[in-house]
Coordinates of C-alpha atoms and ligand atoms in Angstrom, one line a residue:
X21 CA 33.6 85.0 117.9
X22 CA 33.8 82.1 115.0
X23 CA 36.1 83.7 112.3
X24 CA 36.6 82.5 108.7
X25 CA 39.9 83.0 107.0
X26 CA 39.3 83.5 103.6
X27 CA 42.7 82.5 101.9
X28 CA 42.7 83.8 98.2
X29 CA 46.1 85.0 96.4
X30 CA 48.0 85.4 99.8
X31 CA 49.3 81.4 100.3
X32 CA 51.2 81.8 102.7
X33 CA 51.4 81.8 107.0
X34 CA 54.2 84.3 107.4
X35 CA 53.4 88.1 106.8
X36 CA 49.9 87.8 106.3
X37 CA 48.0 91.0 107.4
X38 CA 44.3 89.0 107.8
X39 CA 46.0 85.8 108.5
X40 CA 48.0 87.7 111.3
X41 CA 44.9 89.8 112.6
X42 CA 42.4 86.3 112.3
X43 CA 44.4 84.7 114.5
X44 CA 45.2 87.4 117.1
X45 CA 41.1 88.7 117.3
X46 CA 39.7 85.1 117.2
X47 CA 39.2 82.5 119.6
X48 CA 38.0 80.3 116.9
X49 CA 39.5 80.6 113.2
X50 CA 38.2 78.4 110.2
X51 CA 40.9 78.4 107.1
X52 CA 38.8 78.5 103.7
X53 CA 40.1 78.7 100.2
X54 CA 37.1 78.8 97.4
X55 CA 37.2 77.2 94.7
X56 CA 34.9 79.3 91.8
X57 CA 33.6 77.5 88.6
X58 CA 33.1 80.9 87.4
X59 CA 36.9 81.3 87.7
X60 CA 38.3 77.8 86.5
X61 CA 39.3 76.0 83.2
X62 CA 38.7 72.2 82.0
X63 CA 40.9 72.9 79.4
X64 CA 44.7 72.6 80.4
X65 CA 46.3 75.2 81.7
X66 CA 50.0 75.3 83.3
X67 CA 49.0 78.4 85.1
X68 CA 45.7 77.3 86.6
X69 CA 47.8 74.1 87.5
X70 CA 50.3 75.9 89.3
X71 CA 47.9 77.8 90.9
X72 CA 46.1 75.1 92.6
X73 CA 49.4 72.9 93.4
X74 CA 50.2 76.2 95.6
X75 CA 46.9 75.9 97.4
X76 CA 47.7 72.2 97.8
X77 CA 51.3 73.1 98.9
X78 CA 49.7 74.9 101.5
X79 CA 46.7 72.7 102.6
X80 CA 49.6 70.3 103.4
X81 CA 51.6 73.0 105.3
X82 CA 49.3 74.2 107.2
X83 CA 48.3 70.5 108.1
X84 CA 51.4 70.1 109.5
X85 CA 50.4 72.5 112.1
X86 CA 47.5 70.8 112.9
X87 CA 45.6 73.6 110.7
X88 CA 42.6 72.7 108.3
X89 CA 42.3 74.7 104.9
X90 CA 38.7 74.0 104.4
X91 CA 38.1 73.5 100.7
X92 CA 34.9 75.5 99.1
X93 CA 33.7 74.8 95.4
X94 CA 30.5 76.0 94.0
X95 CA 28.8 79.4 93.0
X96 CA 29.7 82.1 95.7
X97 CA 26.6 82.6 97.7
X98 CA 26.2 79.6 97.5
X99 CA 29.4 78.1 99.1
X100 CA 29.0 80.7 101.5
X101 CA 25.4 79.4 102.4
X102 CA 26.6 75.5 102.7
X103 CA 28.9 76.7 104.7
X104 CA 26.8 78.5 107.1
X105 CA 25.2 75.4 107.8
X106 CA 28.0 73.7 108.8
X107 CA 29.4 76.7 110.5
X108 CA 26.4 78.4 112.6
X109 CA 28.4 80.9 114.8
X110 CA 30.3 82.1 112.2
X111 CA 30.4 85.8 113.1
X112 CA 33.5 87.5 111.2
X113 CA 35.5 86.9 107.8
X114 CA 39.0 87.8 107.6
X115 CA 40.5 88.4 103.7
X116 CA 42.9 90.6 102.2
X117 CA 40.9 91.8 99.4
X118 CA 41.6 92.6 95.8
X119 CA 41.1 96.4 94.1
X120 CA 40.8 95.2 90.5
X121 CA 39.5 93.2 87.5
X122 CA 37.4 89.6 89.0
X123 CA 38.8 89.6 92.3
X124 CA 37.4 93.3 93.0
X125 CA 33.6 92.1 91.8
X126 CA 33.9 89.2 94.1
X127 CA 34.7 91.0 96.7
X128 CA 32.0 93.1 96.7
X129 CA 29.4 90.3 96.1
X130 CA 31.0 88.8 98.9
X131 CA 30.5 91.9 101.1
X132 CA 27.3 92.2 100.4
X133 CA 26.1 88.7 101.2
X134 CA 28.4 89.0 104.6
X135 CA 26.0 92.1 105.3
X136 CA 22.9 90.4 104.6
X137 CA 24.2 87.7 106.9
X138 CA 25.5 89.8 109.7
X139 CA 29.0 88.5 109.4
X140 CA 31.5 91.3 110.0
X141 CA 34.0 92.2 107.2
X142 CA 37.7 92.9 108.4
X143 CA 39.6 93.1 104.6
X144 CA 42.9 94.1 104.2
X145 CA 45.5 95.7 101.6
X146 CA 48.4 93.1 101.5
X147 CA 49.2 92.2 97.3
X148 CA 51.1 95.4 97.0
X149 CA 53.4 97.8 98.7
X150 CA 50.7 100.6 97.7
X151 CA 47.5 100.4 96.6
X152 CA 45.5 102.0 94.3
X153 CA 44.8 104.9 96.3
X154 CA 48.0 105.7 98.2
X155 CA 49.8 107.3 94.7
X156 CA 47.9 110.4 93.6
X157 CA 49.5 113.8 91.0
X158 CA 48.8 116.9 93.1
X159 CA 45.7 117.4 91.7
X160 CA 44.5 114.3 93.4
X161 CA 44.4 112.4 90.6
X162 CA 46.0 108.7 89.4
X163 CA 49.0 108.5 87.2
X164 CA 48.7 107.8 83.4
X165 CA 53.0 107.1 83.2
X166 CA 55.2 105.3 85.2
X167 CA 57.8 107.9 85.5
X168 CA 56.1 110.5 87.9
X169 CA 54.1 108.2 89.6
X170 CA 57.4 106.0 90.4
X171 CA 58.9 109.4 91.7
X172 CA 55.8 109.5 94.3
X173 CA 55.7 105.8 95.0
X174 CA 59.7 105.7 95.6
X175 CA 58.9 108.6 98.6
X176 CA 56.0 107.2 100.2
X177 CA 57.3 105.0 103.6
X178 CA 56.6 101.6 103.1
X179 CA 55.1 99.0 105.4
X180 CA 57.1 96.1 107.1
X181 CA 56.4 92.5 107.5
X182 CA 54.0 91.5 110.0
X183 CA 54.7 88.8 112.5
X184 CA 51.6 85.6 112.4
X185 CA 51.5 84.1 115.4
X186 CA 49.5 80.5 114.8
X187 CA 49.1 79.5 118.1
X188 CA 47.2 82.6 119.4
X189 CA 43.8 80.8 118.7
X190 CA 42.0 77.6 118.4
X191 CA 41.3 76.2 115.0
X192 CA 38.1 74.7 113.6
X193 CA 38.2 71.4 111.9
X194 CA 35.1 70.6 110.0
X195 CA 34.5 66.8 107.4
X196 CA 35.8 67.9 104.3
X197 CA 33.4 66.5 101.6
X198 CA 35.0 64.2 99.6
X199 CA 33.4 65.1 96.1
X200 CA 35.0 68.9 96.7
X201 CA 37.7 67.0 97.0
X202 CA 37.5 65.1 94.4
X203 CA 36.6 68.4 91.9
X204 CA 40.1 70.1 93.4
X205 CA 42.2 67.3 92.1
X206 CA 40.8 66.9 88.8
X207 CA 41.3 70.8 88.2
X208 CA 45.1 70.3 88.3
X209 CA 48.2 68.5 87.3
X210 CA 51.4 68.4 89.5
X211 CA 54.1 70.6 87.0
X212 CA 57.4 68.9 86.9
X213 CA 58.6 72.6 86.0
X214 CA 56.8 74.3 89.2
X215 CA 58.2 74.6 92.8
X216 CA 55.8 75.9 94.9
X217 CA 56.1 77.2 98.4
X218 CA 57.0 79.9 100.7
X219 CA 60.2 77.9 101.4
X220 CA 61.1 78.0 98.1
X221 CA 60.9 81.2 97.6
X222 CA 62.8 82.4 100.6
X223 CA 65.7 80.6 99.1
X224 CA 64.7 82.1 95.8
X225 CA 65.2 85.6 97.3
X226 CA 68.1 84.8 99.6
X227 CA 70.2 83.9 96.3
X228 CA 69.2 86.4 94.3
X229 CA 70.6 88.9 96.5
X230 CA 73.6 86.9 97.0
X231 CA 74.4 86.1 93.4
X232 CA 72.2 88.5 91.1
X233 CA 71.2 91.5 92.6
X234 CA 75.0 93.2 92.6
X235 CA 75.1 92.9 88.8
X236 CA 71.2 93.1 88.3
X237 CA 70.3 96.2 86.1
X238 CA 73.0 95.1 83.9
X239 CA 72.2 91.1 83.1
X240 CA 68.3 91.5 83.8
X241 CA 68.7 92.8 79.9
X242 CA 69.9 89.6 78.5
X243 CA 67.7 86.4 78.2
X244 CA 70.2 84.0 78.0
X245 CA 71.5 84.7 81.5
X246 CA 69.7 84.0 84.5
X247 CA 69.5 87.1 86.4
X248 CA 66.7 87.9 87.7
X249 CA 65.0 86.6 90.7
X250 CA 62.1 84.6 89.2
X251 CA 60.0 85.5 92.1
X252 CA 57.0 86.4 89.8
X253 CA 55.0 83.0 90.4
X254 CA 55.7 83.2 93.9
X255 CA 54.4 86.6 94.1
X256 CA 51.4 86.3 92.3
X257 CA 50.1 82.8 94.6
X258 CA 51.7 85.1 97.6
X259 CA 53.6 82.4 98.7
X260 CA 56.1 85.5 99.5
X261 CA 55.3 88.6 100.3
X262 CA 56.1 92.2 98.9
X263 CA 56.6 93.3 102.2
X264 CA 59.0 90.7 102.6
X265 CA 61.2 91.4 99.3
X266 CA 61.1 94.5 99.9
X267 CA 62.2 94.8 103.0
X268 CA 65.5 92.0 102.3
X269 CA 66.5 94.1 99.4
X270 CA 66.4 98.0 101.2
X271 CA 68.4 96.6 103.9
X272 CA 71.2 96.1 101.5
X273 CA 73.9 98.9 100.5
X274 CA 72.3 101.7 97.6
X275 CA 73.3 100.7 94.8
X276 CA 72.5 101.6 90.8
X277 CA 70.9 97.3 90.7
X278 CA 69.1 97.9 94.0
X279 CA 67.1 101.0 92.5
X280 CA 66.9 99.4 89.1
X281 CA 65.2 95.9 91.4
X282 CA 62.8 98.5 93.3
X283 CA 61.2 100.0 90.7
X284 CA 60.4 97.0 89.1
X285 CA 58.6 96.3 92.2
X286 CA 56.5 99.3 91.5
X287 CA 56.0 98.1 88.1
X288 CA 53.8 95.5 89.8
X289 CA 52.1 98.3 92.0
X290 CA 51.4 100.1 89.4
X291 CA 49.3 98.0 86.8
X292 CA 47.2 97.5 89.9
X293 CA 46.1 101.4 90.0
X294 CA 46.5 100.9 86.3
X295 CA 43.5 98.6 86.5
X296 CA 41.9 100.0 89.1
X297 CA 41.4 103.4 87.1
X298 CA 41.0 101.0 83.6
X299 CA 38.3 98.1 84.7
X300 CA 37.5 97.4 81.2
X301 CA 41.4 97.1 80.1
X302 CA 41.2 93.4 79.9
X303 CA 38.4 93.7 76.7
X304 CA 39.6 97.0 74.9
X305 CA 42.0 99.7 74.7
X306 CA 42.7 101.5 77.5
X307 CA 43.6 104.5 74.9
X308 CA 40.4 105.4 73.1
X309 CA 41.6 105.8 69.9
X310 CA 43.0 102.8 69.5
X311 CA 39.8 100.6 70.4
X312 CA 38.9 99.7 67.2
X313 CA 42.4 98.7 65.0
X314 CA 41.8 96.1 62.6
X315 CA 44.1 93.4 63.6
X316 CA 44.9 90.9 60.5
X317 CA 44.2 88.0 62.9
X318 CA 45.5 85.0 60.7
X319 CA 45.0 81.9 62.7
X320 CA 47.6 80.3 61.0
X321 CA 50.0 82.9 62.0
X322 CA 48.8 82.6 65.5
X323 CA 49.4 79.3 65.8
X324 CA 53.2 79.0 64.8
X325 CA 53.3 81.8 67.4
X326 CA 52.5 79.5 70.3
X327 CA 54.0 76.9 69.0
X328 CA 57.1 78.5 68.4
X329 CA 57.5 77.8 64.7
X330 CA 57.8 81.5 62.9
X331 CA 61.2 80.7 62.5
X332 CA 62.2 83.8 64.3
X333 CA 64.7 82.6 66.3
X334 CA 64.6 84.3 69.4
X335 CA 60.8 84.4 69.2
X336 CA 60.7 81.0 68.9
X337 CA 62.9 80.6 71.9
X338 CA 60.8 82.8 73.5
X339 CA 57.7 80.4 73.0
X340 CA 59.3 77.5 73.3
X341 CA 60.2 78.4 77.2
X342 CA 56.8 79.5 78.1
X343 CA 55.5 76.7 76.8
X344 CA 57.8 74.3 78.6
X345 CA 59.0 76.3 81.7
X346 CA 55.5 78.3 82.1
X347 CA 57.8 81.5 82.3
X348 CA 59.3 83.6 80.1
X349 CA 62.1 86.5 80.8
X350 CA 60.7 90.0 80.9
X351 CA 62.8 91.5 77.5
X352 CA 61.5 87.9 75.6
X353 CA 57.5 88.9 76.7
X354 CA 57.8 91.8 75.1
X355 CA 60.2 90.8 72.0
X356 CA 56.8 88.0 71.4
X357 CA 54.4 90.7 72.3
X358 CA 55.8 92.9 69.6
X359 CA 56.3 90.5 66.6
X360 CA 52.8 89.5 67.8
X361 CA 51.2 92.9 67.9
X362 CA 53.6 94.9 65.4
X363 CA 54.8 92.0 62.9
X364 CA 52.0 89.5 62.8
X365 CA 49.2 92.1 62.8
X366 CA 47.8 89.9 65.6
X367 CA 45.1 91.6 68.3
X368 CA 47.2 92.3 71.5
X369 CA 44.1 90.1 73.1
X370 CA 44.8 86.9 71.7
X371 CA 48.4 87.0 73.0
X372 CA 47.1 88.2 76.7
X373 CA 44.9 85.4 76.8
X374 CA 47.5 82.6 75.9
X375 CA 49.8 84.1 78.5
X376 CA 46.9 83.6 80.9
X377 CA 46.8 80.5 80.0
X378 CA 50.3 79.4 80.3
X379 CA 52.2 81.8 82.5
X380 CA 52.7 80.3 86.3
X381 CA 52.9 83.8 87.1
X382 CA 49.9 85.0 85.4
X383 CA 48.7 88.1 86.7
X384 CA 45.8 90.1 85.5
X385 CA 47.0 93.7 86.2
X386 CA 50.9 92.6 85.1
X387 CA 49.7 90.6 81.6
X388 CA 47.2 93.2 80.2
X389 CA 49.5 96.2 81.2
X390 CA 52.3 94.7 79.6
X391 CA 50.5 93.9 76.6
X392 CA 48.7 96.9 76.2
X393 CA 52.6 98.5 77.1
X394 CA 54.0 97.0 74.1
X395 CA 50.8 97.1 71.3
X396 CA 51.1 100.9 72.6
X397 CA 47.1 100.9 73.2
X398 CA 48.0 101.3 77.2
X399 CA 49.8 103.4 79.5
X400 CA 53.4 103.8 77.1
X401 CA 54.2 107.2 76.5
X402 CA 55.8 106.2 72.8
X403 CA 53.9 106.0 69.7
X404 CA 52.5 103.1 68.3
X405 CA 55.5 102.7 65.5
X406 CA 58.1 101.7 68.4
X407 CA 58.5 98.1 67.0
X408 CA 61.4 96.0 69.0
X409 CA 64.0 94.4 67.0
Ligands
LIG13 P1 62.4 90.3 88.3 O1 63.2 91.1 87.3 O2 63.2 89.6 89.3 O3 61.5 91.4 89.0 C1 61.0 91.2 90.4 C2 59.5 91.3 90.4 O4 59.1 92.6 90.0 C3 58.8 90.4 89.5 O5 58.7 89.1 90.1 C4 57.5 91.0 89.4 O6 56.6 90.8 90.4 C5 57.9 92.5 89.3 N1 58.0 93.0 88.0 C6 59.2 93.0 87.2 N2 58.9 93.5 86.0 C7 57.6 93.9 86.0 C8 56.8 94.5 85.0 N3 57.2 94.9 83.8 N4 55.5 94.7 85.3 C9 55.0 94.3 86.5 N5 55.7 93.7 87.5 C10 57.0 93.5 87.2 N6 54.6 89.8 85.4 C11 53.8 89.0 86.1 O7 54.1 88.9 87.3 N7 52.7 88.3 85.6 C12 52.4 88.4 84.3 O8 51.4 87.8 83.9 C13 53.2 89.2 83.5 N8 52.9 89.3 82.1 C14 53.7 90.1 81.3 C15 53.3 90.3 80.0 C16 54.1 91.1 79.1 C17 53.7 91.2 77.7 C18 55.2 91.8 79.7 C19 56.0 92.7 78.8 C20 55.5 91.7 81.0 C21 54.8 90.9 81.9 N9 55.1 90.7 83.2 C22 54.3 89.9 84.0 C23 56.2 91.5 83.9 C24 57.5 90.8 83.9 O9 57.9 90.3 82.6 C25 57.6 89.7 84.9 O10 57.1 90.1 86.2 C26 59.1 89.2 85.1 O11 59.6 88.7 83.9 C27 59.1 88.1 86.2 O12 60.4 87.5 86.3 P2 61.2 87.8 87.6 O13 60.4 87.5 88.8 O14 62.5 87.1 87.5 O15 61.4 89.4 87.6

């Protein structure tokens, strides 16, 4: 059995459902990361940038166990066909897949070309504590509000961390060609602003719950103090897993923050099914009669909004920080996602996309459902006149 271990968003070798199963199935494991033309920017971007310094950060860890991350660039099928021909036995893929927006289309080209080739499939749910299908009304059907759908999610048992062991199998080591290389680099600059690294966040989380989490639902409201756990990037490359913040946090005593901490874990679980049930939400409305607003749009508007020039103080704050920190605190997205939407008269879609350009925590299901939250075209239950101040 020659098994490929398709890394993707899950950089990381602890608690790693495919990693972990790759390794204990395989006697010989080939580590892969792809990199997709389809899905990468020439243009700079701090969260593309991040992104790949995390796949770097682990290319070099796992070298340090004597591990190769085997780097892919090129159109899917094929990658996949190059490296068939370096690769002849290759007999199984290991990945934990994705339910929603690109990554979901991938994956299904990718299963059928793994078909046609006779390489068995094993894919895994790992990005979330529940997926798509596991929160259902009693009709069957997926939530359109947070609140019940939290009550459901909150109930359901949750899974816990799995151990990896890496020396259970032999790894492959094949030449890496140098012009792949070569592309990988020029696709990203280091960020003095971004730490990436399953270490890192393990100390990220440790803190948090020994200086932040006691007094959490109370200072996660104001931007100017640094009380949340700014695990988001971390999350989103899976450097850390949610199985493994989840499981630190429920071992510590109920409390109001605690609650307040979990259910902003769902959050996260929940624009997934969000997404899931609203493939086109990245393009339009997920609320049909809002699909066609006309949006002023000025460009010159726009612009002082990136740059952080409306002379809206705390706006511009808010800008300034994404711009130069690649994050932004979770009241101050949605303070500039209002005066975007609600003041400038500025399509909620222009905003999501500059986000996805500049957030090191950009996530697809998190960035449209919190835009489409606060331009009240998504899954808010309150009217399109709630405007914050
Ligand atoms: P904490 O308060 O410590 O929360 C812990 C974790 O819970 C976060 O790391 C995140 O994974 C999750 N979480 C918290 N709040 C939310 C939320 N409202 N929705 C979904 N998950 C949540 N989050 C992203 O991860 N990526 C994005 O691209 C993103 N874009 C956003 C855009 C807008 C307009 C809005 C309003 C929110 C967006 N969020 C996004 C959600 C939230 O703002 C960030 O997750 C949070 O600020 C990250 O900081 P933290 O890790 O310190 O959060």
């Amino acid at each position: 059995m020659t098994t490929v271990m398709w890394f993707r968003r899950d950089l990381r070798m602890v608690d790693n459902k495919a990693l972990a199963r790759a390794f204990q199935d395989s006697e010989d494991v080939l580590c892969v990361f792809h990199l997709n033309p389809e899905q990468l920017t020439q243009e700079y971007s701090s969260s593309q940038s991040a992104f790949l310094q995390s796949v770097e950060h682990l290319r070099q860890s796992l070298a340090k166990e004597g591990i190769q991350l085997y780097l892919l660039y090129g159109e899917l099928e094929e990658s996949f066909d190059q490296l068939r021909q370096v690769l002849p036995n290759w007999t199984d893929v290991y990945f934990n897949y994705d339910e929603a927006g690109y990554g979901r289309l991938r994956d299904q080209r990718a299963a059928t070309y793994f078909r046609t080739h006779g390489i068995k499939i094993h894919a895994f749910q790992d990005h979330y504590l529940h997926g798509s299908q596991d929160v259902k009304n009693q009709f069957g059907k997926a939530y359109k509000v947070f609140t019940p759908y939290y009550r459901v999610w909150r109930a359901l048992p949750k899974e816990k961390p799995v151990s990896v062991d890496l020396s259970f199998a032999r790894t492959i080591e094949l030449n890496q060609d140098p012009e792949t290389l070569k592309i990988f680099n020029r696709l990203w600059e280091p960020l003095s602003f971004y730490h990436p690294g399953t270490e890192v966040a393990l100390t990220k989380l440790d803190s948090f719950i020994a200086d932040k989490l006691e007094n959490y639902q109370v200072q996660r409201d104001y931007p100017s103090i640094n009380g949340t756990s700014q695990l988001s990037s971390h999350l989103r490359t899976g450097e850390i897993s949610i199985r493994m913040v989840f499981d630190a946090i429920i071992h510590y005593i109920p409390s109001d923050a605690q609650e307040t901490f979990i259910k902003e874990l769902a959050w996260r679980d929940f624009y997934n099914m969000v997404y899931v049930e609203n493939p086109r939400q990245k393009g339009e409305a997920i609320q049909s009669q809002y699909k066609d607003i006309e949006w002023d749009n000025s460009l010159d508007l726009f612009n002082l909004w990136k740059k952080g020039e409306t002379g809206f103080p705390i706006v511009d704050a808010a800008m300034r920080q994404l711009n130069t920190t690649g994050w932004m605190h979770n009241r101050l997205r949605m303070i500039t996602a209002s005066f975007l939407t609600k003041d400038l008269l500025i399509d909620w879609r222009w905003g999501e996309r500059y986000f996805q350009q500049m957030l090191i925590d950009y996530d697809p299901a998190s960035n449209i459902g919190g835009w489409q939250w606060v331009a009240s075209t998504g899954t808010d239950a309150a009217p399109y006149f709630r405007i914050f101040n």
